[in-house]
Amino acid sequence: MLTNKVFIKKTKMGGVMKIVREHYLRDDINCGSQACTHNCDSDGKEPLEEIPISDSKLVMKPHYLVPDTNVVLHQIDILEDPSIKNVIILQIVLDEIRHRSAPIYKRVKDILASSHKHFYTYCNEFNMHTYAERQPGESANDRNDRAIRKAVAWYADHLKDTEIEVVLITNDAGNRKQSVLDGLKAYTIHEYVRSLSNMSLIDRLANPLNQMNQDNNGKVLFAEHLGLAEIQKGIRAGRFLQGTLLISRENYLEAFVSVKDQEKMIFVQGLQNLNRAVNDDNVALEMLPDSEWSCPSSMVLAEDEGKDEEDEENRALNETVVDNKVPKELRQPTARIVGIIKRNWRQYCGILQPSIIKERTRHLFIPAEKRIPKIRIETRQAQTLASKRIIVAIDSWPRNSRYPLGHFVRCLGEIGDKDTENEVLLLEHDVPHQNFSEAVLSFLPKMPWTITEDDVKRRRDLRHLDICSVDPPGCTDIDDALHCRELDNGNYEVGVHIADVSHFIRPGNALDQEAANRGTTVYLTDKRIDMVPDLLSSNLCSLRSKVYRFAFSVLWEITPTADIVKTDFTKSIIDSKASLTYAEAQLKIDDPNAHDNLTKSLRGLNKLAKILKKKRLDNGALSLASTEVRFYVDSETNDPIDVKTKELMDTNSMVEEFMLLANISVAEKILYEFPDNALLRRHPAPPPSNFDPLIKAAQSKGFTIDVSSGKALADSLDQAVVPENPYFNTMLRIMTTRCMMQAVYFSSGMLQPQDYLHYGLATPIYTHFTSPIRRYSDIIAHRLLAVCIGADASYPELLDKSKIQSLCNNLNFRHKMAQYAGRASVNLHTHLFFKKRIQDEEGHVLFVRKNALQVLIPKYGLEGTVFLNDDGQKSSSIFVYDEENNTQTAGDVTIHVFDPLIVQLSIDRSNVQHMKLSLKLVKPMIPGFSVQSVREVQANATGSQSKTSTTDLPISGKPPQKKKKRTH
Amino acid sequence: MAGMELLSDQGFRMDGRKPNELRRIRFKKGVFRQADGSAYLEQGNTKVLAAVYGPHEIRGSRGKALHDKLLINCQYSMATFSTQDRKRRPRGDRKAQEMTSHLKQTFDAVVLTELYPKVQLDIFVEVLQSDGGNYCASVNAATLALMDAGIPMKDYVIACSGSHMRDTPIVDMNHLEESSGGAEVIMAILPRCDQIVFLEMNSRLHEDHLSGVMDHVMVGCKDIFNILNQQVQDELCQKTELDKIVTTG
Ligand SMILES: [Zn+2]
């Protein structure tokens, strides 16, 4: 049976177009129920249980639920609960969710794929009995509601010979009324959830407040939001602007909006003008008249937590900071928000604000992210949640409410607990870290995995070669292995073999989508959040020794002077002879008695790597320093007991050198074949002004830094050495790192070739190929290269330059977030480490700021700030800042950049959600500012025998932190 | 936001078909009295009219005549109203020329041209409404028109398109599916001799998938053949019945 769908579509040009699409209706669509008494052709897909057990006092009989679109969109937390089972998601509902919210769509898909949930998608739109043609004068929404009712009626009729009832769940009163008229069962989600024995679900219902109490005496606090149609009209007419809201970290009543195609950000200030927009929302703006323009106030509004909430509500309106005493020259383009184009709400971590009245169920939630407003929620478990980190979702923000309304989602755990805090930092950095869903896991190869004859035919067999891998100790996701052998003509054959991840992850399936979304494996100090499931990352893809593995190999013929004669790419099978650590590989190379093939191979690699490195540095590549911290962790409690900075060996740079070479070779190849859609990585040259702090700092020690080119910079850094301060040069390099731009992925078709440059590596072109287990960018590079050599198929998204670019944008975001999360994790461990101790350490001044010293502590690779006018101290005016010479002077003591100091480290716990490492100056001694050293305190305190605050704990043979991270 | 889902998790295409299902086919032969043979054919929303004139004397310069076989002259065009954005120039653009030459190539291979030396046969195809598979519908319609004109052919020539989506081969693509950017395989075959007379592929498709897609397109062609042949036979029977009545009556 056939019908035509006719609809009117607006084109981009503003014209109107009538579109006719065929729509085939059929009668062979499976109901998905095991109880079915008709002969539905099931294809083995019958997730709905034969006898669903009812837990509801409202519907005592066994039943299936059919939620409407809004219920799924808003109550996904309820649907995800394990106790909610046997739900029919109609195709029409799924389609609408897909268009309205990508994250919720993904969550629904995950539920649908989970076998314990018994959810089923029913294609009501293709069934001739349930298709509802839109009637003249009927709105799209009414039509959809009718289609949903029709499907429910069909199910009720289809299952009439069974015990099972079908219940429509909708919060739309009209829809419910009509359903009852049609003789169907229909309830609101609230009615239904309250009828369940699982009471804890009630807390997680979205928006109960909104309907129940129109509180605040109905007083309206905010202007109405304009409708979407009006906004679009305004934008087209140029009256409104559209952009993404970024609330200031310092002041939650100030924000900037980045408007598309406009460089300058637009400023928004005050509760009224922000008009219920939340950070990250896509908003419509109306410019204010010039006379009302303002600028960010440096005044920081501290959230005072002690006050009663009602009080605060009354204060709400007075809080707006509108006084145009802003001097004209400081004023910035300022606007107010007139409407919300798209909300970008997510779930937020935080704590409950302590409430004076214990029994009340309405509470305020304080998010950890300072840019998010407090959220009003309703919960009966306030007492148990008081000392916990919890997650809350926003449901709505009505005009009469000072705060957005939300609901409790789940509890993470005790504040300060390491696992809880880890989870918080993952959530706050938007790192996807849930267990892989069943849908994702279903695309893993079936075990036991074997290499078939067909595989052997398609791959070059390199199992005879003496290949080995060299990694940090404890590494389980080995993505690279190498070999080197001498050829008869005196040249070398060098091979870099990379895990063939793209063999296992096929484009477009759930596994691929998950990996693409995660973008990267995230390394925390005590935890690894994998990009791909463990079976791949630690087993099938990991190039472990003594097992046959698939690899994507780059093979070069290289002369003894490290010139490349020939490059070859192939899919291969390898048999790694050994998984070495950097130290083990170093030992083999240095052992004069070792002459086995593996050692020879390593020595060859090492020799060539040194020449390659020299060439690269001569070319102007920078060798910069960053401080990487490693924790020694107590093996029992996993609490950190000591911190050390990492050291590098010869073999580190040996591996690195060949990875760089492989990446460059692959970049050249894929760009040649795909000039428009190659995924590359660029590192723009920093604008000269970026170097000003570096130049100034070096000058203070009498050195000139030439930043005219990468080469000049590298050379002048090499020359800047102070013999009496061996740390000086490292500090300069750390500073140089800070001047650099971010390296980013991009699609080659989006930029001009001269912009492909990788400044840090001094190479005109670069990509990532060598770590496909932990970076999605590398998987794309693999796929492109595979297409180049005819080893694999391409697919439309791979050849589309803008699709590649939008993929790159996500990868760049994920990498940045992974980096931040990694740093936050180091901070967390630092805090745990110093939680029980106060310690004096040697430090160096990295930067001198107006009110603070930035201090580097080499022993731990830590950086911290010594505030010079801390309000706790009464010494705010002791220091005099000399901007010219970049110094701070107090009395006869002057502090310069690079000066050595002694600082005291401790933890500042004044804010429960944000513990901070606090640094206090011990030496040089400045009366009224410096604190006594730990030893002196101890000595003074009656010379007691007990060490109340230790300086050094004995460390005995604890395992070092297992962490793998390379920057190439 | 989220793009289209060309093949859903439930295994349905956007228009409700399963991957191996054809669109609805309807046709009518002999719709045009002036022509020697004609046919109107619908494949889903793609609607095509084909008309055949000849064989007749060579028109225009005599130099074009082939001394040992029939000269087939094809012309493919699209009505100005056939697509959503109305076409400015219905004929003679690059695409139409390409299509014309593809059609010529196809019918050169199937018409018994050696039976008509030094004369000409015109095949005109006009796409009235375009919703994907224009070439396929044109070939199928022209085959019917040639039969209507009584031109001797080796076999029916039937065309069908196909692609590969989410690891599943699909056949008979509509416009939406064609414009999704995936590879498209277009094939014309002689269904009863399993012979391929035309094969075209746009965009890259890995060789591993090619044979799978080709197999399905082949099956698609045969399904189309069965539908066309069934109706042609039925009509033939009806006509002979009618003739019988006329002659005996
Ligand atoms: Zn059934």
PDB file of N, CA and C and ligand atoms in Angstrom, chain A residues 30-33 36-40 154 158-159, ligand 1:
ATOM      1  N   ASN A  30       6.176  -6.242  12.933  1.00  0.00           N
ATOM      2  CA  ASN A  30       6.112  -7.056  14.141  1.00  0.00           C
ATOM      3  C   ASN A  30       5.727  -6.230  15.360  1.00  0.00           C
ATOM      4  N   CYS A  31       4.888  -6.802  16.225  1.00  0.00           N
ATOM      5  CA  CYS A  31       4.498  -6.079  17.430  1.00  0.00           C
ATOM      6  C   CYS A  31       5.560  -6.175  18.518  1.00  0.00           C
ATOM      7  N   GLY A  32       6.466  -7.144  18.406  1.00  0.00           N
ATOM      8  CA  GLY A  32       7.589  -7.228  19.349  1.00  0.00           C
ATOM      9  C   GLY A  32       7.247  -7.861  20.674  1.00  0.00           C
ATOM     10  N   SER A  33       6.068  -8.451  20.786  1.00  0.00           N
ATOM     11  CA  SER A  33       5.683  -9.015  22.078  1.00  0.00           C
ATOM     12  C   SER A  33       5.764 -10.536  22.041  1.00  0.00           C
ATOM     13  N   CYS A  36       2.365 -12.344  21.843  1.00  0.00           N
ATOM     14  CA  CYS A  36       1.553 -12.164  20.642  1.00  0.00           C
ATOM     15  C   CYS A  36       0.835 -13.446  20.232  1.00  0.00           C
ATOM     16  N   THR A  37      -0.454 -13.332  19.949  1.00  0.00           N
ATOM     17  CA  THR A  37      -1.222 -14.501  19.517  1.00  0.00           C
ATOM     18  C   THR A  37      -1.433 -14.490  18.014  1.00  0.00           C
ATOM     19  N   HIS A  38      -0.975 -13.465  17.356  1.00  0.00           N
ATOM     20  CA  HIS A  38      -1.055 -13.424  15.897  1.00  0.00           C
ATOM     21  C   HIS A  38       0.266 -13.927  15.366  1.00  0.00           C
ATOM     22  N   ASN A  39       0.323 -14.154  14.063  1.00  0.00           N
ATOM     23  CA  ASN A  39       1.631 -14.610  13.594  1.00  0.00           C
ATOM     24  C   ASN A  39       2.451 -13.455  13.046  1.00  0.00           C
ATOM     25  N   CYS A  40       2.911 -12.605  13.966  1.00  0.00           N
ATOM     26  CA  CYS A  40       3.816 -11.535  13.582  1.00  0.00           C
ATOM     27  C   CYS A  40       5.155 -12.155  13.219  1.00  0.00           C
ATOM     28  N   TRP A 154      -4.170   0.232  18.396  1.00  0.00           N
ATOM     29  CA  TRP A 154      -3.819  -0.963  17.614  1.00  0.00           C
ATOM     30  C   TRP A 154      -3.244  -2.035  18.528  1.00  0.00           C
ATOM     31  N   HIS A 158      -4.544  -5.640  19.201  1.00  0.00           N
ATOM     32  CA  HIS A 158      -3.659  -6.731  18.788  1.00  0.00           C
ATOM     33  C   HIS A 158      -3.431  -7.700  19.944  1.00  0.00           C
ATOM     34  N   LEU A 159      -3.394  -7.175  21.157  1.00  0.00           N
ATOM     35  CA  LEU A 159      -3.102  -8.021  22.321  1.00  0.00           C
ATOM     36  C   LEU A 159      -4.361  -8.336  23.128  1.00  0.00           C
TER      37      LEU A 159
HETATM   38 ZN    ZN C   1       1.953  -9.456  17.150  1.00  0.00          ZN
END
